[in-house]
Amino acid sequence: MTIAPEISKTGVWAEVIGQPDAVRTLHRAVLAARAQSRGEPTPPGAMTHSWLFTGPPGSGRSVAARAFAAALQCTHPDLPGCGTCSACRTVLAGTHADVRFVVPEGLSIPVAEMRSLVQASARRPSTGNWRIVLIEDSDRLTEGASNALLKAVEEPPERTVFLLCAPSDHPADVSVTIRSRCRLVQLRTPLPGAIAEVLRERDGVEPRLADWAASVCGGHIGRARRLATDEQARERRESVLRIPRGLQRFSDVFTAASGLVKLAETEAQAANEERDEAEKEELKTALGAGGTGKGTAAANRGANAALKELEKRQKSRNTRLQRDVLDLALVDLANFYRDVLVVRSGAQVPLTHPDFERSIRAAAQEWTSESTLRRLTAVLECRKALNRNVKPVVALEAMLAELYRG
């Protein structure tokens, strides 16, 4: 099996930014799968039925998994993952009949959903080469859901592939028994140059803005795109990074906490509002809203129950997005204190927030390394508290009080 050196820049692989090693591994697996289907010998372990994609936030775990799924289903005879055939296009669009995408709507993936998914995965593919199950945020599986998935991963159907994505390969994130049965694909933080190139060439971003967004996004590709194209996203980032030097009075603690909560609520509402309304209208139409005649009263009662269930799921999704927005703000804060420690130590490494260098250097003059480290620890503890479902305003006020005291 020969692999072209520039394969990472062609077809579906071009979407996987800054991950040449991972692309080579996945492309080899696709070639091995094709060879196996023809009865040809292949290297041991080149293709397996269970994969775990790990890497830091924004590294493109789900993008890599989706590209792999498309390449496995690709019908091009010579270029698997061509990106132009019907199979590639439908997988990337999320509409392929034999590829099931699991994206948690709430804070976790329940056992009932996973049991249904495992049953469906046992069927033979209807149109494609494989039946593929792609689970984003598999670290959100409940214990029961993990146990249900484990049985399928241990004894997978012959033509089924499981693709799991998680933010790290730590045992606390994904069940160690599941992890031990998956082939690991570790993604790295993309380099700023690779991100800037994509913003310029694919998104048409002005070069200077693309370079800036790539330098401050922390290797998070999606965030770099938002910062480069959304002025409000840039303003929200600036408001967060003004907090460390803005805590002049203790009352500022409560002002900053309420501001962060409001920021998360506003962004979550803006992201979900249009989708929520569309889902409600679609459900009402499906249930025959506005109908008249015999049986209408009973149908309306059923429709109301279905609407309440939908609203419950939407509320859970909104809560999850709020937590994600807050976590991103906390990562920015943590990196601010990291930059202060970098300046105080004299280390010759790039700052995470180079556009706030003046503020960072001023803080480095005022704070000791010990107080800076205490502040950084407070931010990290707040992230843990939010993951344990502590009420956001309580967790944020406790953190900001520590930041004020130093």
CSV table of C-alpha atoms in Angstrom, one decimal:
chain,number,residue,atom,x,y,z
A,1,MET,CA,0.0,0.0,0.0
A,2,THR,CA,1.5,3.3,-1.1
A,3,ILE,CA,0.5,6.6,0.4
A,4,ALA,CA,1.0,9.9,-1.4
A,5,PRO,CA,3.0,12.4,0.8
A,6,GLU,CA,0.4,15.1,0.2
A,7,ILE,CA,-2.7,13.0,1.0
A,8,SER,CA,-3.5,15.2,4.0
A,9,LYS,CA,-4.3,18.1,1.5
A,10,THR,CA,-6.7,16.2,-0.7
A,11,GLY,CA,-10.4,15.2,-0.5
A,12,VAL,CA,-12.0,14.8,2.9
A,13,TRP,CA,-8.5,14.8,4.5
A,14,ALA,CA,-8.1,18.5,3.7
A,15,GLU,CA,-10.6,19.2,6.5
A,16,VAL,CA,-8.3,17.7,9.1
A,17,ILE,CA,-6.0,20.6,9.8
A,18,GLY,CA,-2.5,20.2,11.0
A,19,GLN,CA,-2.7,16.5,11.7
A,20,PRO,CA,-0.5,14.8,9.1
A,21,ASP,CA,0.4,11.8,11.3
A,22,ALA,CA,-3.2,11.0,12.1
A,23,VAL,CA,-4.2,11.3,8.5
A,24,ARG,CA,-1.5,8.9,7.4
A,25,THR,CA,-2.7,6.4,10.1
A,26,LEU,CA,-6.4,6.7,9.0
A,27,HIS,CA,-5.6,6.6,5.3
A,28,ARG,CA,-3.6,3.3,5.8
A,29,ALA,CA,-6.6,1.9,7.7
A,30,VAL,CA,-8.9,2.7,4.8
A,31,LEU,CA,-6.5,1.1,2.3
A,32,ALA,CA,-6.3,-1.9,4.5
A,33,ALA,CA,-10.1,-2.2,4.8
A,34,ARG,CA,-10.3,-2.2,1.0
A,35,ALA,CA,-7.6,-4.8,0.7
A,36,GLN,CA,-9.4,-7.0,3.2
A,37,SER,CA,-12.6,-6.8,1.3
A,38,ARG,CA,-10.7,-8.1,-1.8
A,39,GLY,CA,-9.2,-10.9,0.2
A,40,GLU,CA,-5.7,-9.5,0.1
A,41,PRO,CA,-3.2,-9.7,3.0
A,42,THR,CA,-2.8,-6.6,5.1
A,43,PRO,CA,-0.6,-5.5,8.0
A,44,PRO,CA,-1.9,-6.7,11.4
A,45,GLY,CA,-4.0,-4.1,13.2
A,46,ALA,CA,-4.1,-1.7,10.2
A,47,MET,CA,-7.9,-1.7,10.3
A,48,THR,CA,-10.0,-2.4,13.4
A,49,HIS,CA,-13.6,-2.0,14.4
A,50,SER,CA,-13.2,0.4,17.3
A,51,TRP,CA,-11.3,3.8,17.3
A,52,LEU,CA,-10.8,6.5,19.9
A,53,PHE,CA,-10.0,10.0,18.7
A,54,THR,CA,-8.4,12.1,21.5
A,55,GLY,CA,-6.8,15.5,21.6
A,56,PRO,CA,-7.2,19.0,23.1
A,57,PRO,CA,-10.3,21.1,22.5
A,58,GLY,CA,-10.5,22.5,19.0
A,59,SER,CA,-7.9,20.0,17.6
A,60,GLY,CA,-10.6,18.5,15.3
A,61,ARG,CA,-11.4,15.2,16.8
A,62,SER,CA,-14.9,14.9,15.3
A,63,VAL,CA,-13.7,16.4,12.0
A,64,ALA,CA,-11.1,13.7,11.7
A,65,ALA,CA,-13.6,10.9,12.7
A,66,ARG,CA,-16.1,12.2,10.1
A,67,ALA,CA,-13.4,12.3,7.4
A,68,PHE,CA,-12.4,8.7,8.3
A,69,ALA,CA,-16.1,7.7,8.1
A,70,ALA,CA,-16.4,9.3,4.7
A,71,ALA,CA,-13.2,7.7,3.4
A,72,LEU,CA,-14.4,4.2,4.5
A,73,GLN,CA,-17.7,4.7,2.6
A,74,CYS,CA,-16.1,6.4,-0.4
A,75,THR,CA,-16.9,4.8,-3.8
A,76,HIS,CA,-13.9,6.2,-5.7
A,77,PRO,CA,-11.9,3.2,-7.0
A,78,ASP,CA,-8.5,4.8,-6.7
A,79,LEU,CA,-8.8,7.7,-4.2
A,80,PRO,CA,-10.6,6.7,-1.0
A,81,GLY,CA,-11.9,9.9,0.6
A,82,CYS,CA,-12.1,11.7,-2.7
A,83,GLY,CA,-14.6,14.2,-1.2
A,84,THR,CA,-16.6,14.4,-4.4
A,85,CYS,CA,-18.6,11.1,-4.7
A,86,SER,CA,-22.1,10.8,-3.3
A,87,ALA,CA,-20.9,8.7,-0.3
A,88,CYS,CA,-18.3,11.2,0.8
A,89,ARG,CA,-20.7,14.2,0.4
A,90,THR,CA,-23.5,12.5,2.3
A,91,VAL,CA,-21.3,11.4,5.2
A,92,LEU,CA,-19.8,14.9,5.5
A,93,ALA,CA,-23.3,16.3,5.4
A,94,GLY,CA,-24.5,13.9,8.1
A,95,THR,CA,-27.1,12.3,5.9
A,96,HIS,CA,-25.6,8.9,4.9
A,97,ALA,CA,-27.9,6.0,5.6
A,98,ASP,CA,-25.2,3.8,7.2
A,99,VAL,CA,-23.5,6.5,9.3
A,100,ARG,CA,-25.1,7.3,12.7
A,101,PHE,CA,-23.9,10.5,14.4
A,102,VAL,CA,-24.4,10.8,18.2
A,103,VAL,CA,-24.0,14.3,19.5
A,104,PRO,CA,-25.1,14.7,23.1
A,105,GLU,CA,-28.0,17.2,23.4
A,106,GLY,CA,-27.6,17.6,27.1
A,107,LEU,CA,-24.9,17.1,29.7
A,108,SER,CA,-24.7,13.3,29.2
A,109,ILE,CA,-25.6,10.4,26.8
A,110,PRO,CA,-28.2,8.2,28.5
A,111,VAL,CA,-28.3,4.5,28.6
A,112,ALA,CA,-31.6,4.2,26.7
A,113,GLU,CA,-30.1,6.1,23.7
A,114,MET,CA,-27.0,3.9,23.7
A,115,ARG,CA,-29.0,0.6,23.8
A,116,SER,CA,-31.1,1.7,20.9
A,117,LEU,CA,-27.9,2.7,19.0
A,118,VAL,CA,-26.2,-0.7,19.7
A,119,GLN,CA,-29.2,-2.5,18.4
A,120,ALA,CA,-29.2,-0.5,15.2
A,121,SER,CA,-25.4,-1.0,14.7
A,122,ALA,CA,-25.9,-4.8,14.5
A,123,ARG,CA,-27.7,-4.5,11.2
A,124,ARG,CA,-25.8,-4.9,8.0
A,125,PRO,CA,-25.0,-1.8,6.0
A,126,SER,CA,-27.8,-0.9,3.5
A,127,THR,CA,-26.0,1.1,0.9
A,128,GLY,CA,-22.4,1.6,2.1
A,129,ASN,CA,-19.3,-0.5,2.8
A,130,TRP,CA,-19.7,-0.2,6.6
A,131,ARG,CA,-22.3,0.6,9.2
A,132,ILE,CA,-20.5,3.4,11.2
A,133,VAL,CA,-21.4,4.8,14.6
A,134,LEU,CA,-19.6,8.1,15.4
A,135,ILE,CA,-20.0,9.3,19.0
A,136,GLU,CA,-18.9,12.8,19.7
A,137,ASP,CA,-18.0,13.7,23.4
A,138,SER,CA,-18.0,10.0,24.4
A,139,ASP,CA,-16.7,11.2,27.7
A,140,ARG,CA,-20.3,12.2,28.4
A,141,LEU,CA,-21.5,8.6,28.4
A,142,THR,CA,-23.2,7.6,31.7
A,143,GLU,CA,-22.0,4.5,33.4
A,144,GLY,CA,-25.0,2.5,32.1
A,145,ALA,CA,-24.4,3.8,28.6
A,146,SER,CA,-20.8,2.9,28.8
A,147,ASN,CA,-21.7,-0.7,29.8
A,148,ALA,CA,-24.2,-0.9,26.9
A,149,LEU,CA,-21.5,0.3,24.4
A,150,LEU,CA,-18.8,-2.0,25.9
A,151,LYS,CA,-20.7,-5.1,24.8
A,152,ALA,CA,-20.8,-3.9,21.2
A,153,VAL,CA,-17.2,-2.9,21.2
A,154,GLU,CA,-16.1,-6.2,22.6
A,155,GLU,CA,-18.0,-8.2,20.0
A,156,PRO,CA,-18.6,-5.9,17.1
A,157,PRO,CA,-20.7,-7.0,14.1
A,158,GLU,CA,-18.5,-7.9,11.1
A,159,ARG,CA,-19.3,-4.7,9.0
A,160,THR,CA,-19.6,-2.2,11.9
A,161,VAL,CA,-17.1,0.4,13.0
A,162,PHE,CA,-17.3,2.5,16.2
A,163,LEU,CA,-15.6,5.9,16.2
A,164,LEU,CA,-15.4,7.6,19.6
A,165,CYS,CA,-14.2,11.1,20.3
A,166,ALA,CA,-13.1,12.4,23.7
A,167,PRO,CA,-11.1,15.5,24.8
A,168,SER,CA,-8.3,13.3,26.3
A,169,ASP,CA,-7.3,9.7,26.8
A,170,HIS,CA,-7.4,9.9,30.6
A,171,PRO,CA,-9.2,7.0,32.3
A,172,ALA,CA,-11.6,9.4,34.0
A,173,ASP,CA,-12.9,10.6,30.7
A,174,VAL,CA,-13.7,7.4,29.0
A,175,SER,CA,-14.2,4.0,30.6
A,176,VAL,CA,-10.8,2.3,30.7
A,177,THR,CA,-12.4,-1.0,29.5
A,178,ILE,CA,-13.7,0.7,26.4
A,179,ARG,CA,-10.5,2.6,25.9
A,180,SER,CA,-8.5,-0.6,26.0
A,181,ARG,CA,-10.5,-2.1,23.2
A,182,CYS,CA,-10.1,0.9,20.8
A,183,ARG,CA,-7.2,1.9,18.6
A,184,LEU,CA,-6.1,5.3,19.7
A,185,VAL,CA,-5.7,8.3,17.3
A,186,GLN,CA,-4.1,11.1,19.2
A,187,LEU,CA,-4.5,14.6,17.7
A,188,ARG,CA,-2.2,17.5,18.5
A,189,THR,CA,-2.8,21.2,18.9
A,190,PRO,CA,-2.7,22.6,15.3
A,191,LEU,CA,0.1,25.1,14.7
A,192,PRO,CA,-0.9,28.8,14.2
A,193,GLY,CA,0.5,28.8,10.7
A,194,ALA,CA,-1.7,25.9,9.6
A,195,ILE,CA,-4.8,27.5,11.1
A,196,ALA,CA,-4.1,30.9,9.5
A,197,GLU,CA,-3.6,29.3,6.2
A,198,VAL,CA,-7.0,27.7,6.3
A,199,LEU,CA,-8.7,30.9,7.4
A,200,ARG,CA,-7.1,32.8,4.5
A,201,GLU,CA,-7.6,30.2,1.8
A,202,ARG,CA,-10.8,28.5,2.7
A,203,ASP,CA,-12.7,31.3,4.6
A,204,GLY,CA,-11.4,34.3,2.7
A,205,VAL,CA,-10.2,36.1,5.9
A,206,GLU,CA,-7.9,39.1,5.5
A,207,PRO,CA,-4.3,37.9,6.1
A,208,ARG,CA,-3.6,40.1,9.1
A,209,LEU,CA,-6.8,39.2,10.9
A,210,ALA,CA,-6.3,35.5,10.1
A,211,ASP,CA,-2.8,35.6,11.6
A,212,TRP,CA,-4.1,37.3,14.7
A,213,ALA,CA,-7.0,34.9,15.2
A,214,ALA,CA,-4.7,31.9,14.8
A,215,SER,CA,-2.2,33.3,17.3
A,216,VAL,CA,-4.8,33.9,20.1
A,217,CYS,CA,-7.2,30.9,19.6
A,218,GLY,CA,-5.1,28.5,21.6
A,219,GLY,CA,-5.0,26.0,18.8
A,220,HIS,CA,-8.9,25.8,18.7
A,221,ILE,CA,-9.7,25.8,15.0
A,222,GLY,CA,-13.4,26.6,15.4
A,223,ARG,CA,-12.7,29.4,17.8
A,224,ALA,CA,-10.2,30.9,15.4
A,225,ARG,CA,-12.8,31.0,12.7
A,226,ARG,CA,-15.3,32.7,15.1
A,227,LEU,CA,-12.8,35.3,16.2
A,228,ALA,CA,-11.9,36.0,12.6
A,229,THR,CA,-15.4,36.4,11.4
A,230,ASP,CA,-17.5,37.6,14.4
A,231,GLU,CA,-16.9,40.9,15.9
A,232,GLN,CA,-19.1,40.1,18.9
A,233,ALA,CA,-16.9,37.0,19.6
A,234,ARG,CA,-13.8,39.3,19.7
A,235,GLU,CA,-15.6,41.7,22.1
A,236,ARG,CA,-16.6,38.8,24.4
A,237,ARG,CA,-13.0,37.6,24.6
A,238,GLU,CA,-11.8,41.1,25.5
A,239,SER,CA,-14.3,41.4,28.2
A,240,VAL,CA,-13.1,38.2,29.8
A,241,LEU,CA,-9.4,39.1,29.6
A,242,ARG,CA,-10.1,42.5,31.2
A,243,ILE,CA,-11.2,40.7,34.4
A,244,PRO,CA,-7.8,39.9,36.0
A,245,ARG,CA,-6.7,43.5,36.1
A,246,GLY,CA,-10.3,44.8,36.6
A,247,LEU,CA,-10.8,43.4,40.1
A,248,GLN,CA,-10.0,46.5,42.0
A,249,ARG,CA,-12.8,46.3,44.7
A,250,PHE,CA,-14.4,43.3,46.3
A,251,SER,CA,-17.8,44.4,44.8
A,252,ASP,CA,-16.2,43.8,41.4
A,253,VAL,CA,-16.2,40.1,42.2
A,254,PHE,CA,-20.0,39.9,42.0
A,255,THR,CA,-20.2,42.2,39.0
A,256,ALA,CA,-17.8,40.1,37.1
A,257,ALA,CA,-19.5,36.8,38.1
A,258,SER,CA,-22.9,38.1,36.9
A,259,GLY,CA,-21.3,39.4,33.7
A,260,LEU,CA,-19.8,36.0,32.9
A,261,VAL,CA,-23.1,34.2,33.6
A,262,LYS,CA,-25.0,36.7,31.4
A,263,LEU,CA,-22.4,36.3,28.6
A,264,ALA,CA,-22.9,32.5,28.6
A,265,GLU,CA,-26.7,32.8,28.7
A,266,THR,CA,-26.8,35.4,25.8
A,267,GLU,CA,-24.4,33.3,23.6
A,268,ALA,CA,-26.3,30.1,24.3
A,269,GLN,CA,-29.7,31.7,23.5
A,270,ALA,CA,-28.4,33.3,20.3
A,271,ALA,CA,-27.0,30.0,19.2
A,272,ASN,CA,-30.1,27.9,20.0
A,273,GLU,CA,-33.0,30.3,19.5
A,274,GLU,CA,-33.5,29.8,15.8
A,275,ARG,CA,-32.9,26.0,16.1
A,276,ASP,CA,-35.4,25.7,19.0
A,277,GLU,CA,-38.2,27.5,17.1
A,278,ALA,CA,-37.6,25.4,14.0
A,279,GLU,CA,-37.8,22.2,16.0
A,280,LYS,CA,-41.0,23.3,17.7
A,281,GLU,CA,-42.7,24.2,14.4
A,282,GLU,CA,-41.5,20.9,12.8
A,283,LEU,CA,-42.9,18.9,15.7
A,284,LYS,CA,-46.2,20.8,15.7
A,285,THR,CA,-46.6,20.2,11.9
A,286,ALA,CA,-45.8,16.5,12.3
A,287,LEU,CA,-48.4,16.2,15.1
A,288,GLY,CA,-51.1,17.9,13.0
A,289,ALA,CA,-51.3,21.2,14.8
A,290,GLY,CA,-54.3,23.3,13.9
A,291,GLY,CA,-56.4,20.3,12.9
A,292,THR,CA,-60.1,20.1,13.5
A,293,GLY,CA,-62.7,17.3,13.8
A,294,LYS,CA,-63.1,14.1,15.7
A,295,GLY,CA,-60.2,13.1,17.9
A,296,THR,CA,-58.6,16.5,17.8
A,297,ALA,CA,-58.7,16.9,21.6
A,298,ALA,CA,-56.8,13.7,22.2
A,299,ALA,CA,-54.3,14.5,19.5
A,300,ASN,CA,-53.7,17.9,21.1
A,301,ARG,CA,-53.0,16.3,24.5
A,302,GLY,CA,-50.5,14.1,22.9
A,303,ALA,CA,-48.9,17.1,21.1
A,304,ASN,CA,-48.6,19.0,24.3
A,305,ALA,CA,-46.8,16.1,26.0
A,306,ALA,CA,-44.4,15.9,23.0
A,307,LEU,CA,-43.8,19.6,23.1
A,308,LYS,CA,-43.0,19.5,26.8
A,309,GLU,CA,-40.5,16.7,26.2
A,310,LEU,CA,-38.9,18.7,23.4
A,311,GLU,CA,-38.7,21.8,25.6
A,312,LYS,CA,-37.0,19.7,28.3
A,313,ARG,CA,-34.3,18.5,25.8
A,314,GLN,CA,-33.8,22.0,24.5
A,315,LYS,CA,-33.3,23.3,28.0
A,316,SER,CA,-30.7,20.6,28.7
A,317,ARG,CA,-29.0,21.5,25.4
A,318,ASN,CA,-29.0,25.2,26.4
A,319,THR,CA,-27.5,24.4,29.8
A,320,ARG,CA,-24.8,22.4,28.2
A,321,LEU,CA,-23.9,25.2,25.8
A,322,GLN,CA,-23.8,27.7,28.6
A,323,ARG,CA,-21.3,25.5,30.5
A,324,ASP,CA,-19.2,25.2,27.3
A,325,VAL,CA,-19.2,29.0,26.9
A,326,LEU,CA,-18.1,29.4,30.5
A,327,ASP,CA,-15.4,26.8,30.2
A,328,LEU,CA,-14.0,28.6,27.2
A,329,ALA,CA,-13.9,31.8,29.2
A,330,LEU,CA,-12.1,30.0,32.0
A,331,VAL,CA,-9.6,28.6,29.6
A,332,ASP,CA,-8.9,32.2,28.5
A,333,LEU,CA,-8.4,33.3,32.1
A,334,ALA,CA,-6.2,30.4,32.9
A,335,ASN,CA,-4.0,31.2,29.9
A,336,PHE,CA,-3.8,34.9,31.1
A,337,TYR,CA,-2.2,33.7,34.4
A,338,ARG,CA,-0.1,31.3,32.5
A,339,ASP,CA,1.3,34.2,30.4
A,340,VAL,CA,2.0,36.2,33.6
A,341,LEU,CA,4.1,33.2,34.9
A,342,VAL,CA,5.9,33.0,31.6
A,343,VAL,CA,6.9,36.7,31.8
A,344,ARG,CA,7.9,36.5,35.4
A,345,SER,CA,10.1,33.4,34.7
A,346,GLY,CA,11.7,35.0,31.6
A,347,ALA,CA,10.9,31.9,29.5
A,348,GLN,CA,11.4,32.6,25.8
A,349,VAL,CA,8.1,31.0,24.7
A,350,PRO,CA,5.1,32.7,22.9
A,351,LEU,CA,2.3,34.2,24.9
A,352,THR,CA,-1.2,32.7,24.5
A,353,HIS,CA,-2.6,36.3,24.5
A,354,PRO,CA,0.0,38.3,22.7
A,355,ASP,CA,-2.5,41.2,22.1
A,356,PHE,CA,-2.7,41.6,25.9
A,357,GLU,CA,1.0,41.7,26.4
A,358,ARG,CA,1.0,45.1,28.0
A,359,SER,CA,-1.6,44.1,30.6
A,360,ILE,CA,0.2,40.8,31.2
A,361,ARG,CA,3.5,42.5,31.8
A,362,ALA,CA,1.9,45.0,34.2
A,363,ALA,CA,0.4,42.1,36.2
A,364,ALA,CA,3.8,40.4,36.2
A,365,GLN,CA,5.3,43.5,37.9
A,366,GLU,CA,2.6,43.7,40.5
A,367,TRP,CA,2.0,40.0,41.4
A,368,THR,CA,4.4,37.4,42.8
A,369,SER,CA,4.7,34.1,41.1
A,370,GLU,CA,3.1,32.4,44.2
A,371,SER,CA,0.0,34.7,44.0
A,372,THR,CA,-0.3,34.2,40.3
A,373,LEU,CA,-0.1,30.4,40.7
A,374,ARG,CA,-2.9,30.6,43.4
A,375,ARG,CA,-5.0,32.6,40.9
A,376,LEU,CA,-4.4,30.0,38.2
A,377,THR,CA,-5.3,27.2,40.6
A,378,ALA,CA,-8.6,29.0,41.5
A,379,VAL,CA,-9.6,29.1,37.8
A,380,LEU,CA,-8.8,25.4,37.3
A,381,GLU,CA,-10.8,24.5,40.5
A,382,CYS,CA,-13.7,26.5,39.1
A,383,ARG,CA,-13.7,24.4,35.9
A,384,LYS,CA,-13.8,21.2,38.1
A,385,ALA,CA,-16.7,22.7,40.1
A,386,LEU,CA,-18.7,23.4,36.9
A,387,ASN,CA,-18.1,19.8,35.7
A,388,ARG,CA,-19.6,18.6,39.0
A,389,ASN,CA,-22.7,20.7,38.2
A,390,VAL,CA,-22.1,23.4,40.9
A,391,LYS,CA,-24.4,26.3,40.2
A,392,PRO,CA,-22.4,28.6,37.8
A,393,VAL,CA,-22.8,31.8,39.7
A,394,VAL,CA,-21.7,30.2,43.0
A,395,ALA,CA,-18.6,28.6,41.4
A,396,LEU,CA,-17.7,31.9,39.6
A,397,GLU,CA,-18.1,34.1,42.7
A,398,ALA,CA,-15.8,31.7,44.7
A,399,MET,CA,-13.2,31.8,41.9
A,400,LEU,CA,-13.3,35.5,41.5
A,401,ALA,CA,-13.0,36.1,45.2
A,402,GLU,CA,-9.7,34.1,45.1
A,403,LEU,CA,-8.6,36.1,42.1
A,404,TYR,CA,-9.3,39.3,44.0
A,405,ARG,CA,-7.4,38.2,47.1
A,406,GLY,CA,-4.5,36.6,45.1
